[in-house]
């Protein structure tokens, strides 16, 4: 860990915010992708079974 | 009544992002003000509490006409009026739904916007407190105004005109709390007065609104 | 006696439209309101439903009240058919929506947003609402507008069931609904044109003598 | 075979599926590598002290925040002119990513501003233009959400994107006129006199490229989701109509 | 086209005082601001041009959703779209009617309000000039926003969200003209730039709005 | 030939509703569209009027265009009946409104604000608009909704006059309009349920094979 001197709070909080927001973005993307994929599978199955 | 509240919240979310929009509008007004006023930070800081309060008030105002007008246009309001639900309860639920979709998000977002306007940090708490206590009054008074103008097609502007004067005391005390808080002065007295206004509005408005609705439905 | 109307006078927008209307509808009975366009059917029904106060006379309705369905559908475009019905069921404290769904054959439309329905489908949904109100008296204003022949028959069956269960209905319409035992009332005689000039006016500014 | 082949949903799904792991891996390596390099293995700046380390996230995210809008402009044009559905969906998928990057740029800039300029926020044209860009993202996304028919939404958001770009550019000039500002000029320009020292520049470039790949990976991934959601919608509608 | 303009003006007057309402709203915002900001005259004078401009902008904004939504709801818009009138002309006429009922009264009323806010007298001319040149752009841009959101029920808030960022350059230059005018500085350059934006908006917006309308009517 | 439709496919909200519709309406002819609720009559009429672009196929309309009247009345509540009509006359470049007023017996209502009319009176006003358009082809969607018997006859006479003058009309309705020589077209065979499954889809996201 490098010595950040008197800017430690600023630098660390900047990194923290970035990681947090990127994580939220990735998380939301994955969550939505999973949800859509699951629903799509169900719809395709319904369709497959009905024909 | 729970069903009505849930329906209104659901409609607010589906009909183009109820929660987010008021917030976004608040953000934009806060950003626009400095464009008008000029970039000098000193002046902006001085007027920041006022701008935030006026922004919150306008965000409320713009969403007021949704409260009853949609139900009026599609005939639901007539049907609700012939339902077992008393009109007073209807008005109360509508005001609550409006506050949940507009006032509450503003309270949460205010500190972030305060940063943009360089509000001193000790003022944040007071700003939040003033909005939390004051916005319910805005919703209640607005519901009354919406009930008065429900028969007027796209009466948005008329509604603003009726409601704005009624908003003056709330705005006065609300901004005063935020300003004193920012300057480190005593802000408890105006906060107490603000709370009084809110309580009065919450207690009286459902009845006034119901009376207005009854006349408009005739 | 489910609905008892005595020498009722009704106004719309401050103008007296009808006067001297009297009739009674018993349980199990339907009354068809007839009259040319603009004669005052809607005005009368709104007064029966309690939306407009009567100018004079009185309406005796059962304590549970009246279910009203007007020209407007009262649907929320963004809510699905099921959500629309469930909302009204909740407001009126009904237990379920399945009877209403069956009566108007809405099962296939349940998940569709109400805004995406055709005119006749919307109308069916708004009629289905009547069944979840659980109210004994129905006041319906041209309920079969934009319904096709099959659905008019479906509506007539629903009214029949309601009457058989001890309900009553007052229905304004221009077409033949196919309700066998229904009485019919032409409101033309109660309109202004057919009334004698009266010395007493409903509007205080209309009493005799120029100002 | 023309490049437009990839605008076919099926073809796009195949290609993007094959590309996605590589792009994501590259993004992860470059972002993590660049940030570690910058954070642990670069010296402090003689003026800015250790706060210079914010540059490794601030600059790449700021660049990507504005580039994302540019990408949306191009894909919107493709949709309007050639009506390739994937193109419109890619624009839809990119908007939240661009919005978040813009937000990160704003927040890290604000945090950095405190030690450098003594204030969180300054109505500097650069910063303000960036804030306006953020507002454009919000409006664009809200319009997508508000309109139900996907093709109509694609059309309307594309028009908004075009008009919005014109006004964003005008705003930029208007803002410079309004206020001359505090913010750094270009520090990675071609003019070697102005450039930051190489010690900072190499990890910075790594981060910029890393965030570019992160952006690409996210947009590919989200576009795939949008395509599936679109098919899901079509299937459900057909079920209902049957 | 003349018929359409006359109809729109007539409707604006009958449907609850078109001309008066925007004006009244403008007045109220201008009067409320000092309540929010606090009573110090110095600050108010400094921010007066900005407040006037922001007030004008908000008054425009609030009336935007009337532009197309009423015609959409009662089906007239479909009928107009199948009429011999091109949609571009329709959008142009609508923008003109909006400006006549909202922008023009604001221009006329601005000096009166400027007095309330202690704006220095030499600034009056510039204030009026900036509003006269700038408000047509507000109406034109707003018409585009209204066309985008015409299908969205009571989309007032969404409309504001879309339109406000587009208003930024107009507001910047407009307020800059008024501010420089009030301080006795050169205001011609921003006025020329403002005129440029207005011309651009007037020339391009009818086409963009017509395109959006066409999509929404499908 | 006034209106010529060839293998038309129409969509609503992005969903294909009808396919393979072909018909022709000559000058002096009326075509009655029939079909149960939700079958696609409104969708077809909107496509004929040029509001929705067709998915495929083509509509050949006369150069003067088509007059459309949908489920909504398109009236301004604050304007009087005369003002409403005069406005549309102005838009379509017609010379006067008196023919339209006579045809739908609106003379007594001319000064009333349109918002104060009854449902049937509104409908009459919106039908009168057709006469001031001067367009040769009328596309009407359930024009007789809420009209009483006399006014339905009045409407039938107006259509008859229009046809006799060389006009044409396509009318969707569920009731009998009393138009003697009118052809009738049931659109049920063109709806999705009656179409063969097609390998090629109108929606690019519906082609076979999972994603
Ligand atoms: C809220 C505050 C800030 C915002 C919104 C902001 C925004 C931006 C933007 C939009 C860019 C441009 C990226 C591009 O497209 O080239 C940028 C670059 C940059 N910013 Fe900031 N910034 C902020 C604060 C700061 C501060 C406080 C500093 C340092 C003292 C700083 C240093 C830089 C540097 C060095 C660059 C790279 C310039 C270049 O290579 O073009 N920023 N920032
Ligand atoms: N808001 C109003 N203000 C004044 N008069 C009105 C108003 N609404 C309706 N009227 C008038 O009252 C009379 C009765 O109207 P009403 O709507 O009751 O007729 P109706 O029998 O329902 O006709 P329809 O069969 O056309 O629906 C009509 O002449 C109408 O013009
Ligand atoms: N906006 C929309 N989005 C999706 N589907 C729609 C939309 N509007 C209508 N539909 C569906 O399209 C089908 C055809 O509707 P359309 O309105 O054309 O029927 P219609 O024949 O006019 O029926 P009606 O006799 O009830 O008026 C219906 O199944 C309807 O549910
Ligand atoms: Mg009626
Ligand atoms: Mg239809």
mmCIF file of N, CA and C in Angstrom, chain B residues 1 3-5 7 10-11 14-15 66 70-85 214 216-218, chain C residues 13 46 49-53 66-70 72-80 83 87-88 90-93 129 135:
data_model
loop_
_atom_site.group_PDB
_atom_site.id
_atom_site.type_symbol
_atom_site.label_atom_id
_atom_site.label_comp_id
_atom_site.label_asym_id
_atom_site.label_seq_id
_atom_site.Cartn_x
_atom_site.Cartn_y
_atom_site.Cartn_z
ATOM 1 N N UNK B 1 -58.592 0.895 0.205
ATOM 2 C CA UNK B 1 -57.670 2.029 0.206
ATOM 3 C C UNK B 1 -56.258 1.591 -0.112
ATOM 4 N N UNK B 3 -55.548 -0.922 -1.911
ATOM 5 C CA UNK B 3 -55.587 -1.230 -3.337
ATOM 6 C C UNK B 3 -55.417 0.020 -4.173
ATOM 7 N N UNK B 4 -56.080 1.085 -3.758
ATOM 8 C CA UNK B 4 -55.996 2.337 -4.504
ATOM 9 C C UNK B 4 -54.574 2.882 -4.474
ATOM 10 N N UNK B 5 -53.958 2.848 -3.297
ATOM 11 C CA UNK B 5 -52.587 3.348 -3.178
ATOM 12 C C UNK B 5 -51.662 2.538 -4.082
ATOM 13 N N UNK B 7 -52.443 0.804 -6.702
ATOM 14 C CA UNK B 7 -52.715 1.080 -8.103
ATOM 15 C C UNK B 7 -52.054 2.380 -8.527
ATOM 16 N N UNK B 10 -48.364 1.938 -8.846
ATOM 17 C CA UNK B 10 -48.063 1.130 -10.017
ATOM 18 C C UNK B 10 -48.202 1.968 -11.295
ATOM 19 N N UNK B 11 -49.275 2.740 -11.343
ATOM 20 C CA UNK B 11 -49.476 3.588 -12.524
ATOM 21 C C UNK B 11 -48.347 4.598 -12.653
ATOM 22 N N UNK B 14 -45.407 2.737 -14.065
ATOM 23 C CA UNK B 14 -45.537 2.285 -15.455
ATOM 24 C C UNK B 14 -45.630 3.447 -16.420
ATOM 25 N N UNK B 15 -46.365 4.469 -16.031
ATOM 26 C CA UNK B 15 -46.574 5.561 -16.974
ATOM 27 C C UNK B 15 -45.332 6.415 -17.040
ATOM 28 N N UNK B 66 -51.482 15.178 -12.565
ATOM 29 C CA UNK B 66 -51.736 13.751 -12.733
ATOM 30 C C UNK B 66 -52.647 13.219 -11.640
ATOM 31 N N UNK B 70 -56.169 12.153 -14.705
ATOM 32 C CA UNK B 70 -56.216 10.910 -15.466
ATOM 33 C C UNK B 70 -57.474 10.128 -15.128
ATOM 34 N N UNK B 71 -57.784 10.053 -13.835
ATOM 35 C CA UNK B 71 -58.983 9.328 -13.418
ATOM 36 C C UNK B 71 -60.246 10.008 -13.915
ATOM 37 N N UNK B 72 -60.185 11.318 -14.022
ATOM 38 C CA UNK B 72 -61.336 12.056 -14.522
ATOM 39 C C UNK B 72 -61.567 11.760 -15.995
ATOM 40 N N UNK B 73 -60.487 11.793 -16.754
ATOM 41 C CA UNK B 73 -60.629 11.655 -18.202
ATOM 42 C C UNK B 73 -61.177 10.293 -18.604
ATOM 43 N N UNK B 74 -60.695 9.252 -17.949
ATOM 44 C CA UNK B 74 -61.152 7.939 -18.396
ATOM 45 C C UNK B 74 -62.398 7.480 -17.649
ATOM 46 N N UNK B 75 -62.971 8.354 -16.839
ATOM 47 C CA UNK B 75 -64.223 8.002 -16.183
ATOM 48 C C UNK B 75 -64.069 7.272 -14.851
ATOM 49 N N UNK B 76 -62.826 6.925 -14.466
ATOM 50 C CA UNK B 76 -62.655 6.192 -13.203
ATOM 51 C C UNK B 76 -63.118 7.004 -12.015
ATOM 52 N N UNK B 77 -62.973 8.326 -12.107
ATOM 53 C CA UNK B 77 -63.295 9.140 -10.941
ATOM 54 C C UNK B 77 -64.791 9.038 -10.627
ATOM 55 N N UNK B 78 -65.619 9.057 -11.664
ATOM 56 C CA UNK B 78 -67.056 8.877 -11.442
ATOM 57 C C UNK B 78 -67.325 7.537 -10.788
ATOM 58 N N UNK B 79 -66.645 6.520 -11.285
ATOM 59 C CA UNK B 79 -66.881 5.189 -10.739
ATOM 60 C C UNK B 79 -66.403 5.118 -9.295
ATOM 61 N N UNK B 80 -65.266 5.745 -9.005
ATOM 62 C CA UNK B 80 -64.782 5.750 -7.621
ATOM 63 C C UNK B 80 -65.752 6.505 -6.724
ATOM 64 N N UNK B 81 -66.350 7.568 -7.272
ATOM 65 C CA UNK B 81 -67.265 8.356 -6.446
ATOM 66 C C UNK B 81 -68.517 7.566 -6.112
ATOM 67 N N UNK B 82 -68.899 6.613 -6.964
ATOM 68 C CA UNK B 82 -70.069 5.801 -6.637
ATOM 69 C C UNK B 82 -69.678 4.525 -5.893
ATOM 70 N N UNK B 83 -68.389 4.406 -5.535
ATOM 71 C CA UNK B 83 -67.934 3.198 -4.840
ATOM 72 C C UNK B 83 -68.046 3.399 -3.332
ATOM 73 N N UNK B 84 -67.824 2.339 -2.546
ATOM 74 C CA UNK B 84 -67.971 2.485 -1.089
ATOM 75 C C UNK B 84 -66.922 3.406 -0.461
ATOM 76 N N UNK B 85 -65.866 3.724 -1.205
ATOM 77 C CA UNK B 85 -64.787 4.542 -0.657
ATOM 78 C C UNK B 85 -65.250 5.991 -0.491
ATOM 79 N N UNK B 214 -66.626 16.716 -5.203
ATOM 80 C CA UNK B 214 -68.064 16.495 -5.271
ATOM 81 C C UNK B 214 -68.724 17.514 -6.205
ATOM 82 N N UNK B 216 -67.250 19.137 -8.648
ATOM 83 C CA UNK B 216 -66.816 18.939 -10.025
ATOM 84 C C UNK B 216 -67.466 17.733 -10.673
ATOM 85 N N UNK B 217 -67.873 16.777 -9.872
ATOM 86 C CA UNK B 217 -68.456 15.570 -10.452
ATOM 87 C C UNK B 217 -69.914 15.741 -10.811
ATOM 88 N N UNK B 218 -70.561 16.744 -10.247
ATOM 89 C CA UNK B 218 -71.992 16.913 -10.471
ATOM 90 C C UNK B 218 -72.378 16.878 -11.923
ATOM 91 N N UNK C 13 -75.450 20.511 -16.117
ATOM 92 C CA UNK C 13 -74.804 21.800 -16.318
ATOM 93 C C UNK C 13 -75.705 22.955 -15.931
ATOM 94 N N UNK C 46 -77.265 9.452 -14.327
ATOM 95 C CA UNK C 46 -76.303 10.062 -13.407
ATOM 96 C C UNK C 46 -76.983 10.472 -12.103
ATOM 97 N N UNK C 49 -77.562 7.391 -10.049
ATOM 98 C CA UNK C 49 -76.332 6.891 -9.438
ATOM 99 C C UNK C 49 -75.831 7.807 -8.337
ATOM 100 N N UNK C 50 -76.462 8.949 -8.169
ATOM 101 C CA UNK C 50 -76.045 9.845 -7.089
ATOM 102 C C UNK C 50 -74.920 10.782 -7.476
ATOM 103 N N UNK C 51 -74.569 10.826 -8.759
ATOM 104 C CA UNK C 51 -73.483 11.718 -9.156
ATOM 105 C C UNK C 51 -73.953 13.168 -9.202
ATOM 106 N N UNK C 52 -75.148 13.370 -9.746
ATOM 107 C CA UNK C 52 -75.730 14.720 -9.783
ATOM 108 C C UNK C 52 -76.884 14.742 -8.786
ATOM 109 N N UNK C 53 -76.966 15.740 -7.927
ATOM 110 C CA UNK C 53 -78.110 15.788 -7.018
ATOM 111 C C UNK C 53 -79.372 16.158 -7.789
ATOM 112 N N UNK C 66 -75.764 1.831 -5.814
ATOM 113 C CA UNK C 66 -76.026 1.587 -7.229
ATOM 114 C C UNK C 66 -74.698 1.434 -7.940
ATOM 115 N N UNK C 67 -74.628 0.509 -8.884
ATOM 116 C CA UNK C 67 -73.426 0.406 -9.723
ATOM 117 C C UNK C 67 -73.692 1.145 -11.022
ATOM 118 N N UNK C 68 -72.775 2.070 -11.376
ATOM 119 C CA UNK C 68 -73.005 2.916 -12.538
ATOM 120 C C UNK C 68 -71.971 2.591 -13.604
ATOM 121 N N UNK C 69 -72.401 2.575 -14.858
ATOM 122 C CA UNK C 69 -71.441 2.450 -15.967
ATOM 123 C C UNK C 69 -71.851 3.436 -17.041
ATOM 124 N N UNK C 70 -71.009 4.418 -17.274
ATOM 125 C CA UNK C 70 -71.363 5.496 -18.192
ATOM 126 C C UNK C 70 -70.779 5.316 -19.575
ATOM 127 N N UNK C 72 -68.026 6.549 -20.617
ATOM 128 C CA UNK C 72 -66.573 6.320 -20.552
ATOM 129 C C UNK C 72 -66.298 4.969 -19.914
ATOM 130 N N UNK C 73 -65.187 4.355 -20.313
ATOM 131 C CA UNK C 73 -64.916 2.996 -19.869
ATOM 132 C C UNK C 73 -64.308 2.905 -18.473
ATOM 133 N N UNK C 74 -63.572 3.943 -18.076
ATOM 134 C CA UNK C 74 -62.960 3.901 -16.750
ATOM 135 C C UNK C 74 -61.852 2.875 -16.621
ATOM 136 N N UNK C 75 -61.079 2.673 -17.693
ATOM 137 C CA UNK C 75 -59.998 1.696 -17.648
ATOM 138 C C UNK C 75 -58.659 2.407 -17.597
ATOM 139 N N UNK C 76 -57.690 1.747 -16.983
ATOM 140 C CA UNK C 76 -56.335 2.275 -16.971
ATOM 141 C C UNK C 76 -55.538 1.587 -18.062
ATOM 142 N N UNK C 77 -55.093 2.374 -19.056
ATOM 143 C CA UNK C 77 -54.415 1.794 -20.209
ATOM 144 C C UNK C 77 -53.164 1.022 -19.816
ATOM 145 N N UNK C 78 -52.470 1.486 -18.760
ATOM 146 C CA UNK C 78 -51.199 0.829 -18.434
ATOM 147 C C UNK C 78 -51.365 -0.440 -17.608
ATOM 148 N N UNK C 79 -52.531 -0.623 -17.022
ATOM 149 C CA UNK C 79 -52.722 -1.830 -16.221
ATOM 150 C C UNK C 79 -53.282 -2.942 -17.102
ATOM 151 N N UNK C 80 -52.978 -4.161 -16.729
ATOM 152 C CA UNK C 80 -53.499 -5.281 -17.500
ATOM 153 C C UNK C 80 -54.981 -5.455 -17.194
ATOM 154 N N UNK C 83 -55.417 -6.743 -13.740
ATOM 155 C CA UNK C 83 -55.163 -5.725 -12.718
ATOM 156 C C UNK C 83 -56.314 -4.734 -12.632
ATOM 157 N N UNK C 87 -58.446 -4.422 -9.244
ATOM 158 C CA UNK C 87 -58.527 -3.154 -8.517
ATOM 159 C C UNK C 87 -59.956 -2.863 -8.101
ATOM 160 N N UNK C 88 -60.885 -2.978 -9.046
ATOM 161 C CA UNK C 88 -62.276 -2.666 -8.710
ATOM 162 C C UNK C 88 -62.832 -3.675 -7.725
ATOM 163 N N UNK C 90 -61.166 -5.027 -5.408
ATOM 164 C CA UNK C 90 -60.670 -4.588 -4.108
ATOM 165 C C UNK C 90 -61.468 -3.415 -3.560
ATOM 166 N N UNK C 91 -61.763 -2.448 -4.427
ATOM 167 C CA UNK C 91 -62.500 -1.274 -3.957
ATOM 168 C C UNK C 91 -63.879 -1.667 -3.436
ATOM 169 N N UNK C 92 -64.524 -2.610 -4.124
ATOM 170 C CA UNK C 92 -65.869 -2.992 -3.716
ATOM 171 C C UNK C 92 -65.876 -4.173 -2.759
ATOM 172 N N UNK C 93 -64.695 -4.609 -2.346
ATOM 173 C CA UNK C 93 -64.627 -5.706 -1.380
ATOM 174 C C UNK C 93 -65.123 -7.029 -1.917
ATOM 175 N N UNK C 129 -66.665 -5.244 -14.899
ATOM 176 C CA UNK C 129 -66.528 -4.548 -13.629
ATOM 177 C C UNK C 129 -67.828 -4.588 -12.813
ATOM 178 N N UNK C 135 -73.215 -4.941 -6.377
ATOM 179 C CA UNK C 135 -74.321 -4.047 -6.060
ATOM 180 C C UNK C 135 -75.622 -4.579 -6.670
#
